[in-house]
Short mmCIF file of N, CA and C in Angstrom, two decimals:
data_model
loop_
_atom_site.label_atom_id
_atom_site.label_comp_id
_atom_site.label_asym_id
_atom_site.label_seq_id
_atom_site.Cartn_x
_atom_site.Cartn_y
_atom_site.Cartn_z
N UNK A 1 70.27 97.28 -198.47
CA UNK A 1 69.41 96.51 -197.59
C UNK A 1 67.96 96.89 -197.86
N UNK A 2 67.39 95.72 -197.65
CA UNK A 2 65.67 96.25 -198.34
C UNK A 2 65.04 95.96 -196.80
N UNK A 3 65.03 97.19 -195.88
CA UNK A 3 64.19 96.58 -194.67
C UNK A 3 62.97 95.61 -194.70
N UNK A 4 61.72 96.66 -195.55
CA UNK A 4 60.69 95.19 -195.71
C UNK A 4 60.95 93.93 -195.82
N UNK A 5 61.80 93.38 -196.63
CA UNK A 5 62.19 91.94 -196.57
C UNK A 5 62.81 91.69 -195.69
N UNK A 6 63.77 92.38 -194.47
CA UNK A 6 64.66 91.99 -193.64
C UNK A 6 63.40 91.73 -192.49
N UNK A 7 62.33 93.07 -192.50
CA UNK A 7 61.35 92.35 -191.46
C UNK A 7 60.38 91.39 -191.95
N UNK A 8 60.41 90.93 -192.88
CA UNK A 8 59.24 89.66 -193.04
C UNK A 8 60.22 88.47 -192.65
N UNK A 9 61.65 88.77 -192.93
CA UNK A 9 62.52 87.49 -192.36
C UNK A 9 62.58 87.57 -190.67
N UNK A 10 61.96 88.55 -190.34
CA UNK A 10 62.80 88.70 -188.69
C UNK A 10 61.02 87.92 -188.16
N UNK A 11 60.22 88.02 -189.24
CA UNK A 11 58.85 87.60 -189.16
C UNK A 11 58.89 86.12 -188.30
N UNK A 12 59.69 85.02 -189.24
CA UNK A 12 59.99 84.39 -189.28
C UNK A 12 60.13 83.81 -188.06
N UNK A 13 61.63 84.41 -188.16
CA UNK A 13 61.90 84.05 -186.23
C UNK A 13 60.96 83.87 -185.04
N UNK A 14 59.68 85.41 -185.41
CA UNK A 14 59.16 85.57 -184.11
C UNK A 14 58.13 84.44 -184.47
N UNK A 15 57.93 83.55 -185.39
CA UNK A 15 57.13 82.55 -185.87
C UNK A 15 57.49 81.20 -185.47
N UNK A 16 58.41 81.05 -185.09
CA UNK A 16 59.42 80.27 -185.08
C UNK A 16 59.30 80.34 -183.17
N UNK A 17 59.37 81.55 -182.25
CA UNK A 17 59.12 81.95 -181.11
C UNK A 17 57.97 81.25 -180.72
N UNK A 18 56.67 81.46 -182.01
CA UNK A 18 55.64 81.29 -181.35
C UNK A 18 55.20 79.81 -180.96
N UNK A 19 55.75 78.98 -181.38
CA UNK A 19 55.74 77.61 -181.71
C UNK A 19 56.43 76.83 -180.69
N UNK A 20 57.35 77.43 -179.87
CA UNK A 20 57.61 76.84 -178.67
C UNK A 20 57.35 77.66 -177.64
N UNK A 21 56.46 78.53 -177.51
CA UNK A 21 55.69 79.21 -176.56
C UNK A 21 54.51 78.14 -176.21
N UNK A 22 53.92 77.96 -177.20
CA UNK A 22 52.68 76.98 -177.36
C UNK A 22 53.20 75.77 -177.12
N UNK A 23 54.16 75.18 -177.53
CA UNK A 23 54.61 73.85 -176.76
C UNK A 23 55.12 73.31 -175.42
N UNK A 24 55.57 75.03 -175.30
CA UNK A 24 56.08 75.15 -173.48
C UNK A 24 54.62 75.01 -172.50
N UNK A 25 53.44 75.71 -173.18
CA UNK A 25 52.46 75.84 -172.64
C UNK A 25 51.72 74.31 -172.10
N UNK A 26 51.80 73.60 -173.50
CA UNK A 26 51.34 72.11 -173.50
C UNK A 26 51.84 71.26 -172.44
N UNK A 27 53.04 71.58 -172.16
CA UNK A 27 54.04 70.62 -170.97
C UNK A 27 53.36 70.90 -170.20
N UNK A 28 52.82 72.60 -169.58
CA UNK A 28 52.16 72.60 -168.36
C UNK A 28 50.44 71.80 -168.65
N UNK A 29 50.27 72.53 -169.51
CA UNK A 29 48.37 71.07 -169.46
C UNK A 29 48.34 69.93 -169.37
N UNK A 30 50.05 69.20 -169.65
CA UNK A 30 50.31 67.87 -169.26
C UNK A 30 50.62 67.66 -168.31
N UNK A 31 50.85 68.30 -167.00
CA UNK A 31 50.92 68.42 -165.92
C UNK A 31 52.48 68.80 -165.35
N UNK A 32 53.63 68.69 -166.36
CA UNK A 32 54.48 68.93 -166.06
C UNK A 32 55.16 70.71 -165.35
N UNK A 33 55.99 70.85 -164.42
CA UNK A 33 56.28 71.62 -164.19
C UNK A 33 56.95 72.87 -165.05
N UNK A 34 56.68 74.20 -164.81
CA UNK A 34 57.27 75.54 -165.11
C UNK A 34 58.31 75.32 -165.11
N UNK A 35 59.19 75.37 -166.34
CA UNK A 35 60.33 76.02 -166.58
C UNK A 35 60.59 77.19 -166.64
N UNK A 36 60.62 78.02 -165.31
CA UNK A 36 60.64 79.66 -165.62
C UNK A 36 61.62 80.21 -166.04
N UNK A 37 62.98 79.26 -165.91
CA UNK A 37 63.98 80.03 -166.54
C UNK A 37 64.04 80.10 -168.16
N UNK A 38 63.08 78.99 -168.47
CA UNK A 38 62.89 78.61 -169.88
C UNK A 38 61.63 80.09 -170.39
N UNK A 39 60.44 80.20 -169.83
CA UNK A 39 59.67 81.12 -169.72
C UNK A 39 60.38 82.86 -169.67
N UNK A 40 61.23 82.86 -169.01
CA UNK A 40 61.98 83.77 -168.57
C UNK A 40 62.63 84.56 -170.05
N UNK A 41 63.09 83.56 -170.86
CA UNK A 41 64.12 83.44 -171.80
C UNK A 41 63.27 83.91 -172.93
N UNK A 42 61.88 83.56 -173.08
CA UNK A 42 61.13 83.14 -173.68
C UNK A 42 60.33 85.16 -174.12
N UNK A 43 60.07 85.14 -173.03
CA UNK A 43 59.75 86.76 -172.90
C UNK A 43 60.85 87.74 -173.09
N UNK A 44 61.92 87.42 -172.43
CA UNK A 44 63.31 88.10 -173.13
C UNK A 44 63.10 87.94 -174.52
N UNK A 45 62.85 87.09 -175.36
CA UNK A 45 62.86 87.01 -176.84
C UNK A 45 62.15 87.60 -177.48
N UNK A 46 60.70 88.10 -177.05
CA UNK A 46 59.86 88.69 -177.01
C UNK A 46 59.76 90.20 -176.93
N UNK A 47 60.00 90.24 -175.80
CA UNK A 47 60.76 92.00 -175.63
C UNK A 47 61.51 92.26 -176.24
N UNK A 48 62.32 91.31 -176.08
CA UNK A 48 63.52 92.00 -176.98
C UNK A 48 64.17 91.79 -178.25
N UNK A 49 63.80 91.36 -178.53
CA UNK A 49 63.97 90.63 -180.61
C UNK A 49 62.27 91.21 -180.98
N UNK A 50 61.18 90.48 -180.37
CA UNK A 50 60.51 90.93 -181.56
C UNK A 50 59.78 92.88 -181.13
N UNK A 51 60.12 92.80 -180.28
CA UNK A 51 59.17 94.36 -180.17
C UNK A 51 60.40 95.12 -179.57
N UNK A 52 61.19 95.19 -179.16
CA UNK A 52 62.36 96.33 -178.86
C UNK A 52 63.12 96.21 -180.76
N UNK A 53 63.88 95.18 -180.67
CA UNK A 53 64.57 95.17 -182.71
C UNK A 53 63.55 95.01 -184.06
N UNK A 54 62.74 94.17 -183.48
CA UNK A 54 61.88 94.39 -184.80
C UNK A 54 60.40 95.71 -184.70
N UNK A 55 59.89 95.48 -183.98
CA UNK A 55 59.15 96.50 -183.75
C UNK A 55 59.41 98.13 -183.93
N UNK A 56 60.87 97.87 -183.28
CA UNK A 56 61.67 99.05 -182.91
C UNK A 56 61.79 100.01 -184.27
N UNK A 57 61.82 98.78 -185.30
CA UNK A 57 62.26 99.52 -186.42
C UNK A 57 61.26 99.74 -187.74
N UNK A 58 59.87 99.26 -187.06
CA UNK A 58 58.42 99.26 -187.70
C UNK A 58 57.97 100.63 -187.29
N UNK A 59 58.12 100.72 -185.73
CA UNK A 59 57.32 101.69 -185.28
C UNK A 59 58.24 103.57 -185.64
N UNK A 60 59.14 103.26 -185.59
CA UNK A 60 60.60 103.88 -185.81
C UNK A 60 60.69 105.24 -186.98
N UNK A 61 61.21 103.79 -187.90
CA UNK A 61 60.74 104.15 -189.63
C UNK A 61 59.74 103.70 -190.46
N UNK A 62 59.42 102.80 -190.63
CA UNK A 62 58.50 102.20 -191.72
C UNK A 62 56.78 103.25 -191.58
N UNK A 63 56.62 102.69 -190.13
CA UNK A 63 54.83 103.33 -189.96
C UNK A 63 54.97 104.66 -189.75
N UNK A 64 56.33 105.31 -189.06
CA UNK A 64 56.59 106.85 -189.03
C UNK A 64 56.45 107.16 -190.61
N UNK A 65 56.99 106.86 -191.06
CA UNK A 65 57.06 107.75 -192.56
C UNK A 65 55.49 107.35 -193.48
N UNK A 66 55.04 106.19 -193.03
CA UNK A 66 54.05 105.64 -193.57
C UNK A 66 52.91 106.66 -193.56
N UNK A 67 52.94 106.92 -192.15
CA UNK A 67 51.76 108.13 -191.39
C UNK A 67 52.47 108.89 -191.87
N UNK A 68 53.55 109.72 -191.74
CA UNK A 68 53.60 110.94 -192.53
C UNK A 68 53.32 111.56 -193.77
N UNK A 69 53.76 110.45 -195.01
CA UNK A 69 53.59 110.15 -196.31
C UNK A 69 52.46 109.76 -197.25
N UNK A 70 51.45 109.17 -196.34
CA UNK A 70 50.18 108.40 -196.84
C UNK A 70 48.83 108.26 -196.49
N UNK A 71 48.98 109.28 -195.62
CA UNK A 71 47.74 110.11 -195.23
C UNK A 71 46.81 109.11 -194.42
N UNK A 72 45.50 109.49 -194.38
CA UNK A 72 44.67 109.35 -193.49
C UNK A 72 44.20 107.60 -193.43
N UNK A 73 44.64 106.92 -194.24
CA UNK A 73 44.25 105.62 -194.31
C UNK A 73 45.44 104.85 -193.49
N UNK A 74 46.49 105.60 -193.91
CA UNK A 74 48.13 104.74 -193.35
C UNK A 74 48.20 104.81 -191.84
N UNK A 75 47.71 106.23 -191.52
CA UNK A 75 47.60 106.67 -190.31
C UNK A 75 46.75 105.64 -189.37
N UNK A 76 45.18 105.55 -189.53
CA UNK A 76 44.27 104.79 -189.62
C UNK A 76 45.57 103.45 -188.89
N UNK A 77 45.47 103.04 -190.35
CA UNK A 77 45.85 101.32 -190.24
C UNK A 77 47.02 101.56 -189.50
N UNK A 78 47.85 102.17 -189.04
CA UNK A 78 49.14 101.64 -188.37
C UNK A 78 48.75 102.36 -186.79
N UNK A 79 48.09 103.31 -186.88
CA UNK A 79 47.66 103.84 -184.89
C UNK A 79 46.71 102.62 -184.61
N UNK A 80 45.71 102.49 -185.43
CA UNK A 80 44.15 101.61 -184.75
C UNK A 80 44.62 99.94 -185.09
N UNK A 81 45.69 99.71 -185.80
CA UNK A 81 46.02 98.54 -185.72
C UNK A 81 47.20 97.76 -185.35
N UNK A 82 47.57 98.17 -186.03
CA UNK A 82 49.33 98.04 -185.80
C UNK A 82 49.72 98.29 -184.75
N UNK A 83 49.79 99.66 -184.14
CA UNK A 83 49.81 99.88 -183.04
C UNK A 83 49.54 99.33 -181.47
N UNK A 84 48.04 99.61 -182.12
CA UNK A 84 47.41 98.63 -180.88
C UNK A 84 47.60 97.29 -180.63
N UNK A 85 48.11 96.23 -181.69
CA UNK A 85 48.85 95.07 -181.41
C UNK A 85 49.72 95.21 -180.80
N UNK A 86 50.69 95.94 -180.92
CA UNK A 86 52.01 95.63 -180.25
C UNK A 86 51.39 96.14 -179.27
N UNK A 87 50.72 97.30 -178.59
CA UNK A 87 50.47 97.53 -177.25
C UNK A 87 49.62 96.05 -176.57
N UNK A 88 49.38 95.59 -177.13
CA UNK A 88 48.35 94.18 -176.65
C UNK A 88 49.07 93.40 -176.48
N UNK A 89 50.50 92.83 -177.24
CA UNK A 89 51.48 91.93 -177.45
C UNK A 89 52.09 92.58 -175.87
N UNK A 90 52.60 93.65 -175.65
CA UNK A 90 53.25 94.05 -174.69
C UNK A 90 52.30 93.78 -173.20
N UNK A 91 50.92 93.72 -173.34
CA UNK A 91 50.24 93.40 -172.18
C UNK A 91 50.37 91.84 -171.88
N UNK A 92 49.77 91.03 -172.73
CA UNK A 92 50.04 90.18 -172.84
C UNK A 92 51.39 89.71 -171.79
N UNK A 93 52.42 89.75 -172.33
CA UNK A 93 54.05 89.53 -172.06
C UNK A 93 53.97 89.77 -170.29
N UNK A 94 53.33 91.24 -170.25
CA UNK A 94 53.25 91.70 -168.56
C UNK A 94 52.44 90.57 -167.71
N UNK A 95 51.13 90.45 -168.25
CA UNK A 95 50.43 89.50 -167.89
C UNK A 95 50.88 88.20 -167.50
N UNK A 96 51.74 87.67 -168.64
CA UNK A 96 52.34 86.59 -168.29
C UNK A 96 53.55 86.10 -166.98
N UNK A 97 54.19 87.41 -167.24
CA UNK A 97 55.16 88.17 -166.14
C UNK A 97 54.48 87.46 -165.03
N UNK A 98 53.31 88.07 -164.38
CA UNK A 98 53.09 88.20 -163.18
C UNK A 98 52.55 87.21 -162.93
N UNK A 99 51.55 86.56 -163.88
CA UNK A 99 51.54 85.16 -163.68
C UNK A 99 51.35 83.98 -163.58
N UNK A 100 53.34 84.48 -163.68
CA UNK A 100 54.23 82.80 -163.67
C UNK A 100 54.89 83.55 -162.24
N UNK A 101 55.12 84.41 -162.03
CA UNK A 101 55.48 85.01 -160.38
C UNK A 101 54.41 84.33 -159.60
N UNK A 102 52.82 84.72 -159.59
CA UNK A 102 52.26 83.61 -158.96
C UNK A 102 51.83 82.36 -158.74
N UNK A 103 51.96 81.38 -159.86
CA UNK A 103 52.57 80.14 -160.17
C UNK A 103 53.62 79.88 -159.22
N UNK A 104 54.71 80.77 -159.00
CA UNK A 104 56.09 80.34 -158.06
C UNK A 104 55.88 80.51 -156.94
N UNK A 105 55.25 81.87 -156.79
CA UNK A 105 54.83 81.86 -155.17
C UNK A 105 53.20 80.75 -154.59
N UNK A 106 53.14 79.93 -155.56
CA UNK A 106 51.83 78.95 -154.94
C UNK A 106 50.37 79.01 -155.40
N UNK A 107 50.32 79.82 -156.38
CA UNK A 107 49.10 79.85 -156.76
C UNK A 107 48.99 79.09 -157.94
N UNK A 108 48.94 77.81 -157.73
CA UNK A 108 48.23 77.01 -158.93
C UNK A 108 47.34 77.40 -160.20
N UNK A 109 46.35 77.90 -159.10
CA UNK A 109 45.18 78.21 -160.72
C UNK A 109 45.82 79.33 -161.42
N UNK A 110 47.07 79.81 -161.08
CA UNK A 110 48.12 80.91 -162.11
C UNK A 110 48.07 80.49 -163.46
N UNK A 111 48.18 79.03 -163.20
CA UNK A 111 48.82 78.48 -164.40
C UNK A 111 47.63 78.46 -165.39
N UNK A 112 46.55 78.35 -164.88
CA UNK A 112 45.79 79.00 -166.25
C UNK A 112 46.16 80.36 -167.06
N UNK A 113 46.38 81.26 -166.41
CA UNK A 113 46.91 82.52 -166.92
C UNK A 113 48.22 82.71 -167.28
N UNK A 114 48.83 81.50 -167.19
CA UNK A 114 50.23 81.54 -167.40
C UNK A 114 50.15 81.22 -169.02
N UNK A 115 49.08 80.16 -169.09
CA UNK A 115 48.75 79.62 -170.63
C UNK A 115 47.54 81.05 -171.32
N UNK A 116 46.64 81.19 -170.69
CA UNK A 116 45.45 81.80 -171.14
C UNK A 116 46.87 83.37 -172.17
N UNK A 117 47.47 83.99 -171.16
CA UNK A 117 48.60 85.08 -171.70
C UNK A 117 49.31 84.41 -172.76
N UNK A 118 49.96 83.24 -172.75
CA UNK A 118 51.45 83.15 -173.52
C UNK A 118 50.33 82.35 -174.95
N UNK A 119 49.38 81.77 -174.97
CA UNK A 119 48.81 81.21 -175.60
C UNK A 119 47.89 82.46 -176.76
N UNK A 120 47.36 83.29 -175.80
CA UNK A 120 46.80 84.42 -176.26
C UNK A 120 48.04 85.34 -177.50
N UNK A 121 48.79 85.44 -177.02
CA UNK A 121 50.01 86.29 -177.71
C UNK A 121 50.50 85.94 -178.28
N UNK A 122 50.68 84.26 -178.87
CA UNK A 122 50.96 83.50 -179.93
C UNK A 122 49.71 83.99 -180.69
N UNK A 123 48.51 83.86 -181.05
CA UNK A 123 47.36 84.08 -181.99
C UNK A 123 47.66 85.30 -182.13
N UNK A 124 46.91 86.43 -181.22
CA UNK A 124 47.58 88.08 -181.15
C UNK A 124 48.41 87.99 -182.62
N UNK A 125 50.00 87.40 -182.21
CA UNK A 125 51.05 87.71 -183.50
C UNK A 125 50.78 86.88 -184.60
N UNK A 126 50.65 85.65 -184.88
CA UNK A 126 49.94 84.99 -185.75
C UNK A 126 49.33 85.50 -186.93
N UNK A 127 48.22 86.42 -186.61
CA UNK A 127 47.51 87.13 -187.13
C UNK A 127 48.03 88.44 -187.27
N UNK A 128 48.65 88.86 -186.49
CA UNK A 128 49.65 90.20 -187.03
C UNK A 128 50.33 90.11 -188.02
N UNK A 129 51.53 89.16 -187.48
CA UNK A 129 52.43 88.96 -188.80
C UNK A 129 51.80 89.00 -190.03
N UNK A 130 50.65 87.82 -190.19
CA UNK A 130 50.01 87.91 -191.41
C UNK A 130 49.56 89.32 -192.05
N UNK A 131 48.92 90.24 -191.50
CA UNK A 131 48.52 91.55 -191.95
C UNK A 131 49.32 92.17 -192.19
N UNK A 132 51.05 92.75 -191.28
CA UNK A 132 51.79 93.03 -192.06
C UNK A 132 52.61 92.71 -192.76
N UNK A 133 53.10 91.47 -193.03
CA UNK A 133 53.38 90.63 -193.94
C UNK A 133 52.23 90.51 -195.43
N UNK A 134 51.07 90.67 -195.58
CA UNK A 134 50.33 90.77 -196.70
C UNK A 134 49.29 92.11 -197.05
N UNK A 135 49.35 92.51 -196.20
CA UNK A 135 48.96 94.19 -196.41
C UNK A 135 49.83 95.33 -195.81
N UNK A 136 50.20 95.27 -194.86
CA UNK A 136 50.63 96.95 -194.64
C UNK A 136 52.08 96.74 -195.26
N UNK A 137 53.40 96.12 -195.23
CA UNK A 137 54.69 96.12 -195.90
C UNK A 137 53.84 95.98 -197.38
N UNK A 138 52.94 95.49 -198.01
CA UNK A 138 52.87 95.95 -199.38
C UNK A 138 52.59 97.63 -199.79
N UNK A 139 51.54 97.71 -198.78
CA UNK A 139 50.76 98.87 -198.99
C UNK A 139 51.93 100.02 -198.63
N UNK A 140 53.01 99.84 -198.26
CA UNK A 140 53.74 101.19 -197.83
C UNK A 140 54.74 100.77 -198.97
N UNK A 141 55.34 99.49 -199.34
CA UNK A 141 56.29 99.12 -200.38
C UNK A 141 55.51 99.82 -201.72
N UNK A 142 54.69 99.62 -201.79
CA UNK A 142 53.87 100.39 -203.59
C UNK A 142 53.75 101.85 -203.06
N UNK A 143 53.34 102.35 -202.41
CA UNK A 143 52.76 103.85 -202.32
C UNK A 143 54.05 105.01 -201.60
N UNK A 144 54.52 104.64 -200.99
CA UNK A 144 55.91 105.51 -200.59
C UNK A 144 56.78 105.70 -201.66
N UNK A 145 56.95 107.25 -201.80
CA UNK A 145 58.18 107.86 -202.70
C UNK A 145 59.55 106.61 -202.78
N UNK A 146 60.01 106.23 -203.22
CA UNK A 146 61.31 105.92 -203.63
C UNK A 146 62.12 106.48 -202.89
N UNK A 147 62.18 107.85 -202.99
CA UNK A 147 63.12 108.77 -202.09
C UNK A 147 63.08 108.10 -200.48
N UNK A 148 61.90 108.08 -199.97
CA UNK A 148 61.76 107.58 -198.47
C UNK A 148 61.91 106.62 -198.07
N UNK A 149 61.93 105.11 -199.19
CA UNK A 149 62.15 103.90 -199.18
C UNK A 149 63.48 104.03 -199.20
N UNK A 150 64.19 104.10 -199.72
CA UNK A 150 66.00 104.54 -199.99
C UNK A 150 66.23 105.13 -198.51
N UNK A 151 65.45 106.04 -198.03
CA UNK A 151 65.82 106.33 -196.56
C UNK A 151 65.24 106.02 -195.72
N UNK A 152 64.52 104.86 -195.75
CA UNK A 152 63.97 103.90 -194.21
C UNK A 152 65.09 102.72 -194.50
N UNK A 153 65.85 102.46 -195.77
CA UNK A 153 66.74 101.24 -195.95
C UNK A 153 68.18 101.71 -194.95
N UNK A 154 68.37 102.91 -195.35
CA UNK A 154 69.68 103.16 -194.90
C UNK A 154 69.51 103.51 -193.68
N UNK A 155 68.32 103.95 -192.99
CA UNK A 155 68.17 103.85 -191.00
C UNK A 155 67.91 102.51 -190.42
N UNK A 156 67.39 101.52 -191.69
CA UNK A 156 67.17 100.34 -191.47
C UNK A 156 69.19 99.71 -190.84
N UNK A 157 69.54 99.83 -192.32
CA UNK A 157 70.81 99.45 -192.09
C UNK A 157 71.86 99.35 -191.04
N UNK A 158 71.73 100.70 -190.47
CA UNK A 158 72.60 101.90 -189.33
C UNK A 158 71.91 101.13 -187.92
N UNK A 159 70.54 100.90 -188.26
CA UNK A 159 69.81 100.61 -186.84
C UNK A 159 70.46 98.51 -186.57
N UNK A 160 70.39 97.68 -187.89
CA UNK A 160 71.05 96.50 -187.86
C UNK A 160 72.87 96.55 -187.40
N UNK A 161 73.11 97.78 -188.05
CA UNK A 161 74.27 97.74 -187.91
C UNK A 161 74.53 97.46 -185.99
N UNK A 162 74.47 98.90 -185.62
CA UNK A 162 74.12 99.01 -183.93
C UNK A 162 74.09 97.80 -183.66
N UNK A 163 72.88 96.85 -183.90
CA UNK A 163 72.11 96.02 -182.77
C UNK A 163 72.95 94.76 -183.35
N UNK A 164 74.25 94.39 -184.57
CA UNK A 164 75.10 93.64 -184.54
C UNK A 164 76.08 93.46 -183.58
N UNK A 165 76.89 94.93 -183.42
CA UNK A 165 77.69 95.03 -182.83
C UNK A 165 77.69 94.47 -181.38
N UNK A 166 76.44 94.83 -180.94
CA UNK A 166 75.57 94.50 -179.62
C UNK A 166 75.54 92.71 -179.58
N UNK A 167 75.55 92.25 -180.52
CA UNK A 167 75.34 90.94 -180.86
C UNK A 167 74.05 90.28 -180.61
N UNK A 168 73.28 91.40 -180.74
CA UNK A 168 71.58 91.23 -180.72
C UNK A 168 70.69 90.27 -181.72
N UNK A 169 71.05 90.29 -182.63
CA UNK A 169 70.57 89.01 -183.50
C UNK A 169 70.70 87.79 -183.62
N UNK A 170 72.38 87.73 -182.63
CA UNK A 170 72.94 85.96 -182.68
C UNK A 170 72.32 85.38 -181.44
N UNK A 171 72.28 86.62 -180.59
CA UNK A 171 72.05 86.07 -179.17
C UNK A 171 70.83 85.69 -179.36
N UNK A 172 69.89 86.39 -179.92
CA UNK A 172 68.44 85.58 -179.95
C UNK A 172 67.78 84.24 -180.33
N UNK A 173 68.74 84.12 -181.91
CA UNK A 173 68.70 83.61 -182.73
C UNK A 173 69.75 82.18 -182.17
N UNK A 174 70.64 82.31 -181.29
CA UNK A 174 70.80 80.86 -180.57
C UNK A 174 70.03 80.88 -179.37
N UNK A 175 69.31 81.57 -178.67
CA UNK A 175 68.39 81.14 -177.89
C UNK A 175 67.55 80.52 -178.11
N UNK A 176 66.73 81.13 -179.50
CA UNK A 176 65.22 80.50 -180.50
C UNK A 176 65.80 78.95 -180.78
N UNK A 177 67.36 78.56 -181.18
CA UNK A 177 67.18 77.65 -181.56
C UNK A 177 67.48 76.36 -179.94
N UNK A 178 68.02 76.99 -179.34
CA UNK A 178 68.21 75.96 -177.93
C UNK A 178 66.45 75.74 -177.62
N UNK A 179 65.90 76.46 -177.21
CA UNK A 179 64.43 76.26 -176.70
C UNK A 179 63.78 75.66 -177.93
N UNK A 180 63.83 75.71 -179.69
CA UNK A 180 62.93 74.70 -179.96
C UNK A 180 63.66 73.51 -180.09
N UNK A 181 64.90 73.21 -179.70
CA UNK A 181 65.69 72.08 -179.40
C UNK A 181 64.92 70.96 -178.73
N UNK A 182 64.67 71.76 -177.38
CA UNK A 182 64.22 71.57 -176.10
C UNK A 182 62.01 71.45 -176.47
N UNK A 183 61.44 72.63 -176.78
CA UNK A 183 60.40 72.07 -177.08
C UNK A 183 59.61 71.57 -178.45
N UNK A 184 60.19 71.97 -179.40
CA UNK A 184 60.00 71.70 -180.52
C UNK A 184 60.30 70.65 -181.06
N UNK A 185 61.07 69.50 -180.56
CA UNK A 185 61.77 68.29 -181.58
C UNK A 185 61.55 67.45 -180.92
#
């Protein structure tokens, strides 16, 4: 298993996420009502596919060994950037959380922040993906020992394995496709 390529494919998905986040958003500027159970689902996918499984296994192995292995630049780019995205992606998500809670309990002008968050965290990743998708998975794929690549594949593996069994990849991966069913087509 070559993790880097397994996460530029899991890239994908959360690309694929972002695209009916932004279309869910549009229904509300068209005046139509919150689907929170749809919203609901939406942040579950979020939490949990792209920053609990994929993240999980960026922050894990890949940028752990990256910072260990590659000194003061790797370090650099994966605490002051990398990092701090996903901590922003994760505010974001909270933000949105609360609200679409006040959206339900009656606060209308929520719904700006319901879009201003879920709209925000589509760009946020957008632009993430792209950076590690064209710089940092290169920059750790060329400069990491062989030896350590061979052993972020096989924790890669062990960690897919787990989150199969769990049935963590199907479950997402027919959720992503019911919701762009629903907003995407």
């Amino acid at each position: 298993m070559n993790s880097i390529d397994l996460m530029v494919e899991e890239h994908k998905y959360a690309t694929r996420m972002l695209k009916v986040i932004r279309s869910a958003c549009y229904t509300i500027f068209q005046g139509k009502e919150i689907d929170y159970e749809d919203f609901g689902k939406m942040i579950d996918f979020v939490r949990s596919y792209v920053d609990k499984h994929h993240h999980g296994k960026e922050e894990k192995l890949l940028f752990k060994e990256m910072q260990n292995h590659l000194g003061k630049i790797a370090d650099n780019l994966i605490t002051h950037g990398m990092l701090v995205e996903h901590d922003l992606g994760r505010l974001y998500m909270s933000d949105l959380e609360e609200a679409l809670e006040r959206v339900k309990n009656g606060d209308e002008e929520s719904k700006l922040d319901v879009i201003s968050n879920a709209v925000g965290y589509t760009h946020l990743l957008t632009r993430h993906i792209a950076k590690e998708d064209e710089v940092v998975y290169s920059f750790g794929a060329k400069n990491l020992p062989q030896e350590i690549i061979e052993e972020i594949n096989k924790k890669t593996e062990a960690f897919e394995k787990e989150a199969e069994d769990k049935g963590t990849q199907a479950y997402y991966k027919t959720m992503l496709e019911e919701l762009e069913s629903k907003y995407c087509s």
